[in-house]
Amino acid sequence: MEMTARNPSRTALATAYLRAAHQILDASPRILDDPIALRLLGASAERRIRDSAERYAAPAAKALRAHVVLRSRFAEERLKAAVRRGVTQYVLLGAGLDTFALRQPVWAAPLRIVEVDHSGTQALKHSHLAAAGLGLPGNTAFAQVDFDRESLHAGLVRQGVSLDEPTFFSWLGVTMYLNEMAIDAVLASIARFPTGSEVVLTFLQPPRAASAATDLAERVAELGEPFVSRFTPQAMADMLRAAGFGTVRLFAPEEAAARYFASRQADLPLPRTTEIAWAIR
Ligand SMILES: C[S@@+](CC[C@H](N)C(=O)[O-])C[C@H]1O[C@@H](n2cnc3c(N)ncnc32)[C@H](O)[C@@H]1O
């Protein structure tokens, strides 16, 4: 258990706003259908988004929104496939204001879902759930873990997660806020789960030029959550293999474009890179 409380993550709130904005500003069919996103953010969220429509229409904002909805859609499709092959637990690492548990489809009902985050962000989520009158479904629990200070393994054991069941992990928009040692420790905890367990994660690449990527780095640093680690796709793949994952893949932008963008209006830019990796034990 964490000894000192942390502030709620402002980037968790920011990505929740991006998913909510996708529901009201972007064309249907959406990349991610998330009818709970707006409700969880509260009564003023829709007006705040509409009032900032111009900001949300900027090319860099659209690219970031496309990335955020793409990573959730992709992770949830990998989860669905994992459930078909016998995965029984879904652990969201750095869950933030993710809404999967609240809008889970019927195929997820047999899953045990555990949302992992540090105390500050979990407090934020509890207050949003309460204000929105939303209760967590019976198959969902919270585990409080600070990846910088405690092993994921210990946190999951404390929560009663079975280490003998094949388990699916999503780790979306989190590795860039951790140092390499903390990332390695989390991967080592995941790799203790049985064969068939899987992780879908995102990472940040080294900047190619002083560009939009640098603007984003400045903005998150201003929010008090600076980017601390970046990996080339090759380095991330090497890290996953070294942690003990047998199958390691990078989700190619061409595949993302064909699967999720080609069949909808071109109001969001095609990803030039996905920075999404998945790996199976
Ligand atoms: C950009 S948000 C992403 C949230 C969510 N996965 C999403 O896609 O919207 C980063 C999340 O990582 C969590 N996080 C950052 N550092 C952490 C740490 N050391 N331990 C646990 N969680 C952490 C934050 O609390 C926050 O929820």
PDB file of C-alpha atoms and ligand atoms in Angstrom:
ATOM      1  CA  MET A   1       0.000   0.000   0.000  1.00  0.00           C
ATOM      2  CA  GLU A   2       1.266   3.497  -0.752  1.00  0.00           C
ATOM      3  CA  MET A   3       2.638   5.417   2.195  1.00  0.00           C
ATOM      4  CA  THR A   4       2.196   8.918   0.777  1.00  0.00           C
ATOM      5  CA  ALA A   5      -0.733  10.088  -1.317  1.00  0.00           C
ATOM      6  CA  ARG A   6      -0.081  11.416  -4.789  1.00  0.00           C
ATOM      7  CA  ASN A   7      -1.940  14.062  -6.700  1.00  0.00           C
ATOM      8  CA  PRO A   8      -4.548  12.820  -9.172  1.00  0.00           C
ATOM      9  CA  SER A   9      -3.153  12.453 -12.666  1.00  0.00           C
ATOM     10  CA  ARG A  10      -4.093  15.385 -14.858  1.00  0.00           C
ATOM     11  CA  THR A  11      -3.084  13.477 -17.971  1.00  0.00           C
ATOM     12  CA  ALA A  12      -5.652  10.802 -17.025  1.00  0.00           C
ATOM     13  CA  LEU A  13      -8.289  13.509 -17.074  1.00  0.00           C
ATOM     14  CA  ALA A  14      -6.914  14.845 -20.373  1.00  0.00           C
ATOM     15  CA  THR A  15      -7.122  11.462 -22.155  1.00  0.00           C
ATOM     16  CA  ALA A  16     -10.628  10.927 -20.751  1.00  0.00           C
ATOM     17  CA  TYR A  17     -11.585  14.271 -22.310  1.00  0.00           C
ATOM     18  CA  LEU A  18     -10.126  13.104 -25.640  1.00  0.00           C
ATOM     19  CA  ARG A  19     -12.270   9.951 -25.603  1.00  0.00           C
ATOM     20  CA  ALA A  20     -15.322  12.017 -24.674  1.00  0.00           C
ATOM     21  CA  ALA A  21     -14.570  14.550 -27.427  1.00  0.00           C
ATOM     22  CA  HIS A  22     -14.349  11.674 -29.926  1.00  0.00           C
ATOM     23  CA  GLN A  23     -17.965  10.771 -29.062  1.00  0.00           C
ATOM     24  CA  ILE A  24     -19.343  14.236 -29.787  1.00  0.00           C
ATOM     25  CA  LEU A  25     -16.993  15.854 -32.324  1.00  0.00           C
ATOM     26  CA  ASP A  26     -15.995  12.990 -34.639  1.00  0.00           C
ATOM     27  CA  ALA A  27     -18.024  11.211 -37.310  1.00  0.00           C
ATOM     28  CA  SER A  28     -19.717   7.839 -36.924  1.00  0.00           C
ATOM     29  CA  PRO A  29     -18.762   5.063 -37.036  1.00  0.00           C
ATOM     30  CA  ARG A  30     -16.343   6.013 -34.298  1.00  0.00           C
ATOM     31  CA  ILE A  31     -13.024   4.302 -33.684  1.00  0.00           C
ATOM     32  CA  LEU A  32     -14.038   3.793 -30.054  1.00  0.00           C
ATOM     33  CA  ASP A  33     -17.658   3.749 -28.944  1.00  0.00           C
ATOM     34  CA  ASP A  34     -17.622   4.957 -25.363  1.00  0.00           C
ATOM     35  CA  PRO A  35     -21.069   6.114 -24.245  1.00  0.00           C
ATOM     36  CA  ILE A  36     -19.918   6.402 -20.613  1.00  0.00           C
ATOM     37  CA  ALA A  37     -16.920   8.696 -21.207  1.00  0.00           C
ATOM     38  CA  LEU A  38     -18.885  11.960 -21.061  1.00  0.00           C
ATOM     39  CA  ARG A  39     -21.075  10.886 -18.165  1.00  0.00           C
ATOM     40  CA  LEU A  40     -18.034   9.961 -16.068  1.00  0.00           C
ATOM     41  CA  LEU A  41     -16.495  13.398 -16.653  1.00  0.00           C
ATOM     42  CA  GLY A  42     -19.569  15.180 -15.350  1.00  0.00           C
ATOM     43  CA  ALA A  43     -22.300  17.563 -16.360  1.00  0.00           C
ATOM     44  CA  SER A  44     -20.040  20.368 -17.586  1.00  0.00           C
ATOM     45  CA  ALA A  45     -17.841  18.179 -19.808  1.00  0.00           C
ATOM     46  CA  GLU A  46     -19.873  18.440 -23.007  1.00  0.00           C
ATOM     47  CA  ARG A  47     -20.071  22.230 -22.820  1.00  0.00           C
ATOM     48  CA  ARG A  48     -16.351  22.472 -22.065  1.00  0.00           C
ATOM     49  CA  ILE A  49     -15.540  20.328 -25.087  1.00  0.00           C
ATOM     50  CA  ARG A  50     -17.885  22.223 -27.408  1.00  0.00           C
ATOM     51  CA  ASP A  51     -16.527  25.552 -26.165  1.00  0.00           C
ATOM     52  CA  SER A  52     -13.026  24.334 -27.078  1.00  0.00           C
ATOM     53  CA  ALA A  53     -14.026  22.817 -30.434  1.00  0.00           C
ATOM     54  CA  GLU A  54     -11.467  24.939 -32.258  1.00  0.00           C
ATOM     55  CA  ARG A  55      -8.664  23.623 -30.058  1.00  0.00           C
ATOM     56  CA  TYR A  56      -9.868  20.033 -30.585  1.00  0.00           C
ATOM     57  CA  ALA A  57      -9.858  20.640 -34.374  1.00  0.00           C
ATOM     58  CA  ALA A  58      -6.118  21.479 -34.525  1.00  0.00           C
ATOM     59  CA  PRO A  59      -4.116  18.825 -36.447  1.00  0.00           C
ATOM     60  CA  ALA A  60      -1.951  17.874 -33.433  1.00  0.00           C
ATOM     61  CA  ALA A  61      -5.037  17.566 -31.203  1.00  0.00           C
ATOM     62  CA  LYS A  62      -6.734  15.316 -33.754  1.00  0.00           C
ATOM     63  CA  ALA A  63      -3.646  13.121 -34.079  1.00  0.00           C
ATOM     64  CA  LEU A  64      -3.436  12.717 -30.299  1.00  0.00           C
ATOM     65  CA  ARG A  65      -7.182  11.973 -30.057  1.00  0.00           C
ATOM     66  CA  ALA A  66      -6.871   9.384 -32.835  1.00  0.00           C
ATOM     67  CA  HIS A  67      -4.002   7.712 -30.946  1.00  0.00           C
ATOM     68  CA  VAL A  68      -5.889   7.637 -27.639  1.00  0.00           C
ATOM     69  CA  VAL A  69      -9.062   6.096 -29.066  1.00  0.00           C
ATOM     70  CA  LEU A  70      -7.090   3.715 -31.286  1.00  0.00           C
ATOM     71  CA  ARG A  71      -5.078   2.285 -28.402  1.00  0.00           C
ATOM     72  CA  SER A  72      -8.214   1.545 -26.352  1.00  0.00           C
ATOM     73  CA  ARG A  73     -10.036   0.014 -29.310  1.00  0.00           C
ATOM     74  CA  PHE A  74      -7.055  -2.161 -30.188  1.00  0.00           C
ATOM     75  CA  ALA A  75      -6.446  -3.293 -26.595  1.00  0.00           C
ATOM     76  CA  GLU A  76     -10.109  -4.207 -26.172  1.00  0.00           C
ATOM     77  CA  GLU A  77     -10.077  -6.251 -29.382  1.00  0.00           C
ATOM     78  CA  ARG A  78      -6.940  -8.080 -28.260  1.00  0.00           C
ATOM     79  CA  LEU A  79      -8.677  -8.681 -24.922  1.00  0.00           C
ATOM     80  CA  LYS A  80     -11.684 -10.172 -26.697  1.00  0.00           C
ATOM     81  CA  ALA A  81      -9.430 -12.576 -28.602  1.00  0.00           C
ATOM     82  CA  ALA A  82      -7.588 -13.423 -25.360  1.00  0.00           C
ATOM     83  CA  VAL A  83     -10.875 -14.260 -23.624  1.00  0.00           C
ATOM     84  CA  ARG A  84     -11.647 -16.690 -26.462  1.00  0.00           C
ATOM     85  CA  ARG A  85      -8.388 -18.516 -25.775  1.00  0.00           C
ATOM     86  CA  GLY A  86      -9.097 -18.762 -22.050  1.00  0.00           C
ATOM     87  CA  VAL A  87      -7.893 -15.577 -20.353  1.00  0.00           C
ATOM     88  CA  THR A  88      -9.936 -14.992 -17.179  1.00  0.00           C
ATOM     89  CA  GLN A  89      -8.534 -11.763 -15.708  1.00  0.00           C
ATOM     90  CA  TYR A  90      -8.165  -8.260 -17.137  1.00  0.00           C
ATOM     91  CA  VAL A  91      -5.752  -5.927 -15.329  1.00  0.00           C
ATOM     92  CA  LEU A  92      -5.670  -2.278 -16.432  1.00  0.00           C
ATOM     93  CA  LEU A  93      -2.353  -0.738 -15.423  1.00  0.00           C
ATOM     94  CA  GLY A  94      -2.601   3.013 -14.877  1.00  0.00           C
ATOM     95  CA  ALA A  95      -6.317   2.763 -15.660  1.00  0.00           C
ATOM     96  CA  GLY A  96      -7.077   6.435 -15.071  1.00  0.00           C
ATOM     97  CA  LEU A  97     -10.669   7.199 -16.082  1.00  0.00           C
ATOM     98  CA  ASP A  98     -10.933   4.205 -18.426  1.00  0.00           C
ATOM     99  CA  THR A  99     -14.563   3.116 -18.806  1.00  0.00           C
ATOM    100  CA  PHE A 100     -14.252  -0.454 -20.089  1.00  0.00           C
ATOM    101  CA  ALA A 101     -15.490  -1.927 -16.800  1.00  0.00           C
ATOM    102  CA  LEU A 102     -18.549   0.320 -16.902  1.00  0.00           C
ATOM    103  CA  ARG A 103     -19.541  -0.482 -20.478  1.00  0.00           C
ATOM    104  CA  GLN A 104     -18.292  -4.054 -20.661  1.00  0.00           C
ATOM    105  CA  PRO A 105     -19.861  -6.241 -23.349  1.00  0.00           C
ATOM    106  CA  VAL A 106     -21.425  -9.617 -22.521  1.00  0.00           C
ATOM    107  CA  TRP A 107     -18.261 -11.504 -23.448  1.00  0.00           C
ATOM    108  CA  ALA A 108     -16.472  -9.770 -20.559  1.00  0.00           C
ATOM    109  CA  ALA A 109     -18.928 -10.893 -17.873  1.00  0.00           C
ATOM    110  CA  PRO A 110     -16.868 -13.952 -16.791  1.00  0.00           C
ATOM    111  CA  LEU A 111     -13.737 -11.807 -16.460  1.00  0.00           C
ATOM    112  CA  ARG A 112     -12.309 -10.584 -13.195  1.00  0.00           C
ATOM    113  CA  ILE A 113     -11.323  -6.951 -13.893  1.00  0.00           C
ATOM    114  CA  VAL A 114      -8.777  -5.091 -11.780  1.00  0.00           C
ATOM    115  CA  GLU A 115      -8.016  -1.397 -12.242  1.00  0.00           C
ATOM    116  CA  VAL A 116      -4.533  -0.527 -11.004  1.00  0.00           C
ATOM    117  CA  ASP A 117      -3.445   3.053 -10.381  1.00  0.00           C
ATOM    118  CA  HIS A 118      -1.853   5.162  -7.694  1.00  0.00           C
ATOM    119  CA  SER A 119      -3.907   6.537  -4.814  1.00  0.00           C
ATOM    120  CA  GLY A 120      -4.330  10.069  -6.205  1.00  0.00           C
ATOM    121  CA  THR A 121      -5.844   8.994  -9.511  1.00  0.00           C
ATOM    122  CA  GLN A 122      -8.005   6.336  -7.880  1.00  0.00           C
ATOM    123  CA  ALA A 123      -9.424   8.988  -5.546  1.00  0.00           C
ATOM    124  CA  LEU A 124     -10.206  11.105  -8.620  1.00  0.00           C
ATOM    125  CA  LYS A 125     -11.973   8.181 -10.259  1.00  0.00           C
ATOM    126  CA  HIS A 126     -14.003   7.416  -7.127  1.00  0.00           C
ATOM    127  CA  SER A 127     -15.177  11.009  -6.943  1.00  0.00           C
ATOM    128  CA  HIS A 128     -16.175  11.024 -10.629  1.00  0.00           C
ATOM    129  CA  LEU A 129     -17.999   7.699 -10.252  1.00  0.00           C
ATOM    130  CA  ALA A 130     -19.897   8.980  -7.221  1.00  0.00           C
ATOM    131  CA  ALA A 131     -20.786  12.325  -8.835  1.00  0.00           C
ATOM    132  CA  ALA A 132     -22.039  10.545 -11.969  1.00  0.00           C
ATOM    133  CA  GLY A 133     -24.026   8.026  -9.916  1.00  0.00           C
ATOM    134  CA  LEU A 134     -22.094   5.169 -11.488  1.00  0.00           C
ATOM    135  CA  GLY A 135     -21.275   2.015  -9.549  1.00  0.00           C
ATOM    136  CA  LEU A 136     -18.557  -0.413 -10.542  1.00  0.00           C
ATOM    137  CA  PRO A 137     -19.881  -3.770 -11.719  1.00  0.00           C
ATOM    138  CA  GLY A 138     -19.429  -6.738  -9.378  1.00  0.00           C
ATOM    139  CA  ASN A 139     -16.610  -8.264 -11.430  1.00  0.00           C
ATOM    140  CA  THR A 140     -14.416  -5.144 -11.062  1.00  0.00           C
ATOM    141  CA  ALA A 141     -12.030  -4.107  -8.265  1.00  0.00           C
ATOM    142  CA  PHE A 142      -9.359  -1.470  -7.656  1.00  0.00           C
ATOM    143  CA  ALA A 143      -5.763  -2.192  -6.674  1.00  0.00           C
ATOM    144  CA  GLN A 144      -3.674   0.713  -5.428  1.00  0.00           C
ATOM    145  CA  VAL A 145      -0.089   0.466  -6.672  1.00  0.00           C
ATOM    146  CA  ASP A 146       2.528   3.104  -7.354  1.00  0.00           C
ATOM    147  CA  PHE A 147       4.819   1.535  -9.970  1.00  0.00           C
ATOM    148  CA  ASP A 148       7.690   3.750  -8.780  1.00  0.00           C
ATOM    149  CA  ARG A 149       7.465   2.474  -5.215  1.00  0.00           C
ATOM    150  CA  GLU A 150       5.942  -0.989  -5.068  1.00  0.00           C
ATOM    151  CA  SER A 151       5.952  -4.187  -7.063  1.00  0.00           C
ATOM    152  CA  LEU A 152       2.878  -4.816  -9.175  1.00  0.00           C
ATOM    153  CA  HIS A 153       3.077  -8.431  -8.085  1.00  0.00           C
ATOM    154  CA  ALA A 154       2.634  -7.477  -4.395  1.00  0.00           C
ATOM    155  CA  GLY A 155      -0.271  -5.152  -5.217  1.00  0.00           C
ATOM    156  CA  LEU A 156      -2.087  -7.807  -7.225  1.00  0.00           C
ATOM    157  CA  VAL A 157      -1.563 -10.478  -4.576  1.00  0.00           C
ATOM    158  CA  ARG A 158      -2.979  -8.070  -1.982  1.00  0.00           C
ATOM    159  CA  GLN A 159      -6.049  -7.647  -4.176  1.00  0.00           C
ATOM    160  CA  GLY A 160      -6.505 -11.423  -4.419  1.00  0.00           C
ATOM    161  CA  VAL A 161      -5.616 -11.668  -8.096  1.00  0.00           C
ATOM    162  CA  SER A 162      -4.803 -15.261  -8.993  1.00  0.00           C
ATOM    163  CA  LEU A 163      -1.252 -15.660 -10.254  1.00  0.00           C
ATOM    164  CA  ASP A 164      -2.152 -19.024 -11.803  1.00  0.00           C
ATOM    165  CA  GLU A 165      -4.748 -17.738 -14.261  1.00  0.00           C
ATOM    166  CA  PRO A 166      -3.850 -16.504 -17.750  1.00  0.00           C
ATOM    167  CA  THR A 167      -4.314 -12.760 -17.559  1.00  0.00           C
ATOM    168  CA  PHE A 168      -4.559  -9.839 -19.979  1.00  0.00           C
ATOM    169  CA  PHE A 169      -2.905  -6.516 -19.141  1.00  0.00           C
ATOM    170  CA  SER A 170      -3.407  -3.149 -20.788  1.00  0.00           C
ATOM    171  CA  TRP A 171      -0.870  -0.441 -20.069  1.00  0.00           C
ATOM    172  CA  LEU A 172      -1.993   2.538 -22.104  1.00  0.00           C
ATOM    173  CA  GLY A 173      -0.295   5.903 -21.912  1.00  0.00           C
ATOM    174  CA  VAL A 174       1.771   5.061 -18.840  1.00  0.00           C
ATOM    175  CA  THR A 175       5.303   3.815 -19.637  1.00  0.00           C
ATOM    176  CA  MET A 176       6.455   7.305 -20.696  1.00  0.00           C
ATOM    177  CA  TYR A 177       5.918   8.545 -17.126  1.00  0.00           C
ATOM    178  CA  LEU A 178       8.105   5.814 -15.575  1.00  0.00           C
ATOM    179  CA  ASN A 179      11.828   5.188 -15.553  1.00  0.00           C
ATOM    180  CA  GLU A 180      13.249   2.084 -17.169  1.00  0.00           C
ATOM    181  CA  MET A 181      13.721   0.320 -13.836  1.00  0.00           C
ATOM    182  CA  ALA A 182      10.050   0.730 -12.918  1.00  0.00           C
ATOM    183  CA  ILE A 183       8.975  -0.450 -16.392  1.00  0.00           C
ATOM    184  CA  ASP A 184      11.215  -3.505 -16.135  1.00  0.00           C
ATOM    185  CA  ALA A 185       9.787  -4.326 -12.702  1.00  0.00           C
ATOM    186  CA  VAL A 186       6.196  -4.198 -14.001  1.00  0.00           C
ATOM    187  CA  LEU A 187       7.098  -6.367 -17.002  1.00  0.00           C
ATOM    188  CA  ALA A 188       8.770  -8.869 -14.673  1.00  0.00           C
ATOM    189  CA  SER A 189       5.553  -9.058 -12.604  1.00  0.00           C
ATOM    190  CA  ILE A 190       3.468  -9.635 -15.740  1.00  0.00           C
ATOM    191  CA  ALA A 191       5.896 -12.288 -16.970  1.00  0.00           C
ATOM    192  CA  ARG A 192       5.208 -14.332 -13.811  1.00  0.00           C
ATOM    193  CA  PHE A 193       1.697 -15.035 -15.086  1.00  0.00           C
ATOM    194  CA  PRO A 194       1.130 -18.288 -16.998  1.00  0.00           C
ATOM    195  CA  THR A 195       1.570 -18.956 -20.701  1.00  0.00           C
ATOM    196  CA  GLY A 196      -1.123 -17.276 -22.753  1.00  0.00           C
ATOM    197  CA  SER A 197      -1.019 -14.097 -20.673  1.00  0.00           C
ATOM    198  CA  GLU A 198      -0.720 -10.932 -22.739  1.00  0.00           C
ATOM    199  CA  VAL A 199       0.109  -7.261 -22.468  1.00  0.00           C
ATOM    200  CA  VAL A 200      -0.828  -4.402 -24.796  1.00  0.00           C
ATOM    201  CA  LEU A 201       1.167  -1.276 -24.029  1.00  0.00           C
ATOM    202  CA  THR A 202       2.036   2.071 -25.515  1.00  0.00           C
ATOM    203  CA  PHE A 203       5.375   3.822 -25.470  1.00  0.00           C
ATOM    204  CA  LEU A 204       6.839   7.062 -26.723  1.00  0.00           C
ATOM    205  CA  GLN A 205       9.543   7.188 -29.373  1.00  0.00           C
ATOM    206  CA  PRO A 206      12.498   9.572 -29.257  1.00  0.00           C
ATOM    207  CA  PRO A 207      11.423  12.798 -30.988  1.00  0.00           C
ATOM    208  CA  ARG A 208      12.374  12.953 -34.650  1.00  0.00           C
ATOM    209  CA  ALA A 209      12.438  16.740 -34.761  1.00  0.00           C
ATOM    210  CA  ALA A 210      11.439  19.778 -32.736  1.00  0.00           C
ATOM    211  CA  SER A 211       7.774  19.467 -33.616  1.00  0.00           C
ATOM    212  CA  ALA A 212       4.324  18.675 -32.225  1.00  0.00           C
ATOM    213  CA  ALA A 213       5.903  15.864 -30.174  1.00  0.00           C
ATOM    214  CA  THR A 214       7.956  18.469 -28.318  1.00  0.00           C
ATOM    215  CA  ASP A 215       4.882  20.666 -27.730  1.00  0.00           C
ATOM    216  CA  LEU A 216       3.149  17.707 -26.117  1.00  0.00           C
ATOM    217  CA  ALA A 217       6.207  17.012 -23.947  1.00  0.00           C
ATOM    218  CA  GLU A 218       6.098  20.624 -22.746  1.00  0.00           C
ATOM    219  CA  ARG A 219       2.373  20.464 -22.023  1.00  0.00           C
ATOM    220  CA  VAL A 220       2.535  17.285 -19.928  1.00  0.00           C
ATOM    221  CA  ALA A 221       5.565  18.623 -18.045  1.00  0.00           C
ATOM    222  CA  GLU A 222       3.468  21.713 -17.199  1.00  0.00           C
ATOM    223  CA  LEU A 223       0.811  19.364 -15.822  1.00  0.00           C
ATOM    224  CA  GLY A 224       3.457  17.969 -13.456  1.00  0.00           C
ATOM    225  CA  GLU A 225       3.803  14.648 -15.305  1.00  0.00           C
ATOM    226  CA  PRO A 226       6.913  14.950 -17.489  1.00  0.00           C
ATOM    227  CA  PHE A 227       7.827  12.243 -19.987  1.00  0.00           C
ATOM    228  CA  VAL A 228      10.768  10.361 -18.526  1.00  0.00           C
ATOM    229  CA  SER A 229      11.324   7.491 -20.924  1.00  0.00           C
ATOM    230  CA  ARG A 230      11.256   6.949 -24.649  1.00  0.00           C
ATOM    231  CA  PHE A 231      12.061   3.849 -26.691  1.00  0.00           C
ATOM    232  CA  THR A 232      12.622   3.065 -30.320  1.00  0.00           C
ATOM    233  CA  PRO A 233      10.266   0.278 -31.450  1.00  0.00           C
ATOM    234  CA  GLN A 234      13.280  -2.040 -31.582  1.00  0.00           C
ATOM    235  CA  ALA A 235      14.298  -1.191 -28.007  1.00  0.00           C
ATOM    236  CA  MET A 236      10.753  -1.792 -26.759  1.00  0.00           C
ATOM    237  CA  ALA A 237      10.579  -5.138 -28.571  1.00  0.00           C
ATOM    238  CA  ASP A 238      13.962  -6.129 -27.089  1.00  0.00           C
ATOM    239  CA  MET A 239      12.784  -5.168 -23.612  1.00  0.00           C
ATOM    240  CA  LEU A 240       9.635  -7.282 -23.940  1.00  0.00           C
ATOM    241  CA  ARG A 241      11.608 -10.292 -25.214  1.00  0.00           C
ATOM    242  CA  ALA A 242      14.157  -9.916 -22.405  1.00  0.00           C
ATOM    243  CA  ALA A 243      11.273  -9.879 -19.894  1.00  0.00           C
ATOM    244  CA  GLY A 244      10.219 -13.328 -21.138  1.00  0.00           C
ATOM    245  CA  PHE A 245       7.519 -12.751 -23.742  1.00  0.00           C
ATOM    246  CA  GLY A 246       7.708 -15.257 -26.612  1.00  0.00           C
ATOM    247  CA  THR A 247       5.536 -13.379 -29.096  1.00  0.00           C
ATOM    248  CA  VAL A 248       6.284  -9.685 -29.451  1.00  0.00           C
ATOM    249  CA  ARG A 249       4.654  -7.447 -32.064  1.00  0.00           C
ATOM    250  CA  LEU A 250       4.399  -3.781 -32.912  1.00  0.00           C
ATOM    251  CA  PHE A 251       1.008  -2.717 -34.203  1.00  0.00           C
ATOM    252  CA  ALA A 252       1.778  -1.324 -37.647  1.00  0.00           C
ATOM    253  CA  PRO A 253       0.213   1.981 -38.728  1.00  0.00           C
ATOM    254  CA  GLU A 254      -0.827   0.385 -42.049  1.00  0.00           C
ATOM    255  CA  GLU A 255      -2.776  -2.289 -40.178  1.00  0.00           C
ATOM    256  CA  ALA A 256      -4.371   0.304 -37.910  1.00  0.00           C
ATOM    257  CA  ALA A 257      -5.377   2.346 -40.953  1.00  0.00           C
ATOM    258  CA  ALA A 258      -6.900  -0.657 -42.740  1.00  0.00           C
ATOM    259  CA  ARG A 259      -8.724  -1.987 -39.676  1.00  0.00           C
ATOM    260  CA  TYR A 260     -10.112   1.147 -38.096  1.00  0.00           C
ATOM    261  CA  PHE A 261      -9.785   4.184 -40.361  1.00  0.00           C
ATOM    262  CA  ALA A 262     -10.528   3.011 -43.908  1.00  0.00           C
ATOM    263  CA  SER A 263     -14.225   2.374 -43.284  1.00  0.00           C
ATOM    264  CA  ARG A 264     -14.972   5.774 -41.800  1.00  0.00           C
ATOM    265  CA  GLN A 265     -14.944   9.406 -42.824  1.00  0.00           C
ATOM    266  CA  ALA A 266     -11.424  10.875 -42.953  1.00  0.00           C
ATOM    267  CA  ASP A 267     -12.022  13.376 -40.137  1.00  0.00           C
ATOM    268  CA  LEU A 268      -9.161  11.971 -38.065  1.00  0.00           C
ATOM    269  CA  PRO A 269      -5.632  11.606 -39.485  1.00  0.00           C
ATOM    270  CA  LEU A 270      -4.211   8.179 -40.249  1.00  0.00           C
ATOM    271  CA  PRO A 271      -1.547   7.250 -37.701  1.00  0.00           C
ATOM    272  CA  ARG A 272       2.011   7.711 -38.968  1.00  0.00           C
ATOM    273  CA  THR A 273       3.182   5.489 -36.140  1.00  0.00           C
ATOM    274  CA  THR A 274       1.093   3.709 -33.496  1.00  0.00           C
ATOM    275  CA  GLU A 275       3.599   3.296 -30.643  1.00  0.00           C
ATOM    276  CA  ILE A 276       1.479   0.324 -29.575  1.00  0.00           C
ATOM    277  CA  ALA A 277       3.103  -3.031 -28.807  1.00  0.00           C
ATOM    278  CA  TRP A 278       1.600  -6.340 -27.741  1.00  0.00           C
ATOM    279  CA  ALA A 279       3.299  -9.371 -26.321  1.00  0.00           C
ATOM    280  CA  ILE A 280       2.197 -12.844 -25.256  1.00  0.00           C
ATOM    281  CA  ARG A 281       3.864 -15.101 -22.712  1.00  0.00           C
TER     282      ARG A 281
HETATM  283  C1  LIG B   1      -2.015   9.480 -19.497  1.00  0.00           C
HETATM  284  S1  LIG B   1      -2.833   8.681 -18.163  1.00  0.00           S
HETATM  285  C2  LIG B   1      -3.516   7.258 -19.015  1.00  0.00           C
HETATM  286  C3  LIG B   1      -4.726   6.727 -18.310  1.00  0.00           C
HETATM  287  C4  LIG B   1      -5.477   5.631 -19.064  1.00  0.00           C
HETATM  288  N1  LIG B   1      -4.684   4.429 -19.226  1.00  0.00           N
HETATM  289  C5  LIG B   1      -5.952   6.150 -20.400  1.00  0.00           C
HETATM  290  O1  LIG B   1      -5.570   5.584 -21.436  1.00  0.00           O
HETATM  291  O2  LIG B   1      -6.716   7.122 -20.405  1.00  0.00           O
HETATM  292  C6  LIG B   1      -1.488   7.972 -17.206  1.00  0.00           C
HETATM  293  C7  LIG B   1      -1.974   7.108 -16.057  1.00  0.00           C
HETATM  294  O3  LIG B   1      -0.840   6.457 -15.458  1.00  0.00           O
HETATM  295  C8  LIG B   1      -0.957   6.543 -14.059  1.00  0.00           C
HETATM  296  N2  LIG B   1       0.395   6.507 -13.487  1.00  0.00           N
HETATM  297  C9  LIG B   1       1.424   7.324 -13.772  1.00  0.00           C
HETATM  298  N3  LIG B   1       2.484   7.020 -13.004  1.00  0.00           N
HETATM  299  C10 LIG B   1       2.106   5.987 -12.215  1.00  0.00           C
HETATM  300  C11 LIG B   1       2.760   5.254 -11.197  1.00  0.00           C
HETATM  301  N4  LIG B   1       4.013   5.525 -10.820  1.00  0.00           N
HETATM  302  N5  LIG B   1       2.073   4.258 -10.582  1.00  0.00           N
HETATM  303  C12 LIG B   1       0.790   3.986 -10.930  1.00  0.00           C
HETATM  304  N6  LIG B   1       0.125   4.651 -11.905  1.00  0.00           N
HETATM  305  C13 LIG B   1       0.773   5.653 -12.520  1.00  0.00           C
HETATM  306  C14 LIG B   1      -1.667   7.864 -13.817  1.00  0.00           C
HETATM  307  O4  LIG B   1      -2.234   7.940 -12.533  1.00  0.00           O
HETATM  308  C15 LIG B   1      -2.668   7.875 -14.948  1.00  0.00           C
HETATM  309  O5  LIG B   1      -3.864   7.244 -14.601  1.00  0.00           O
END
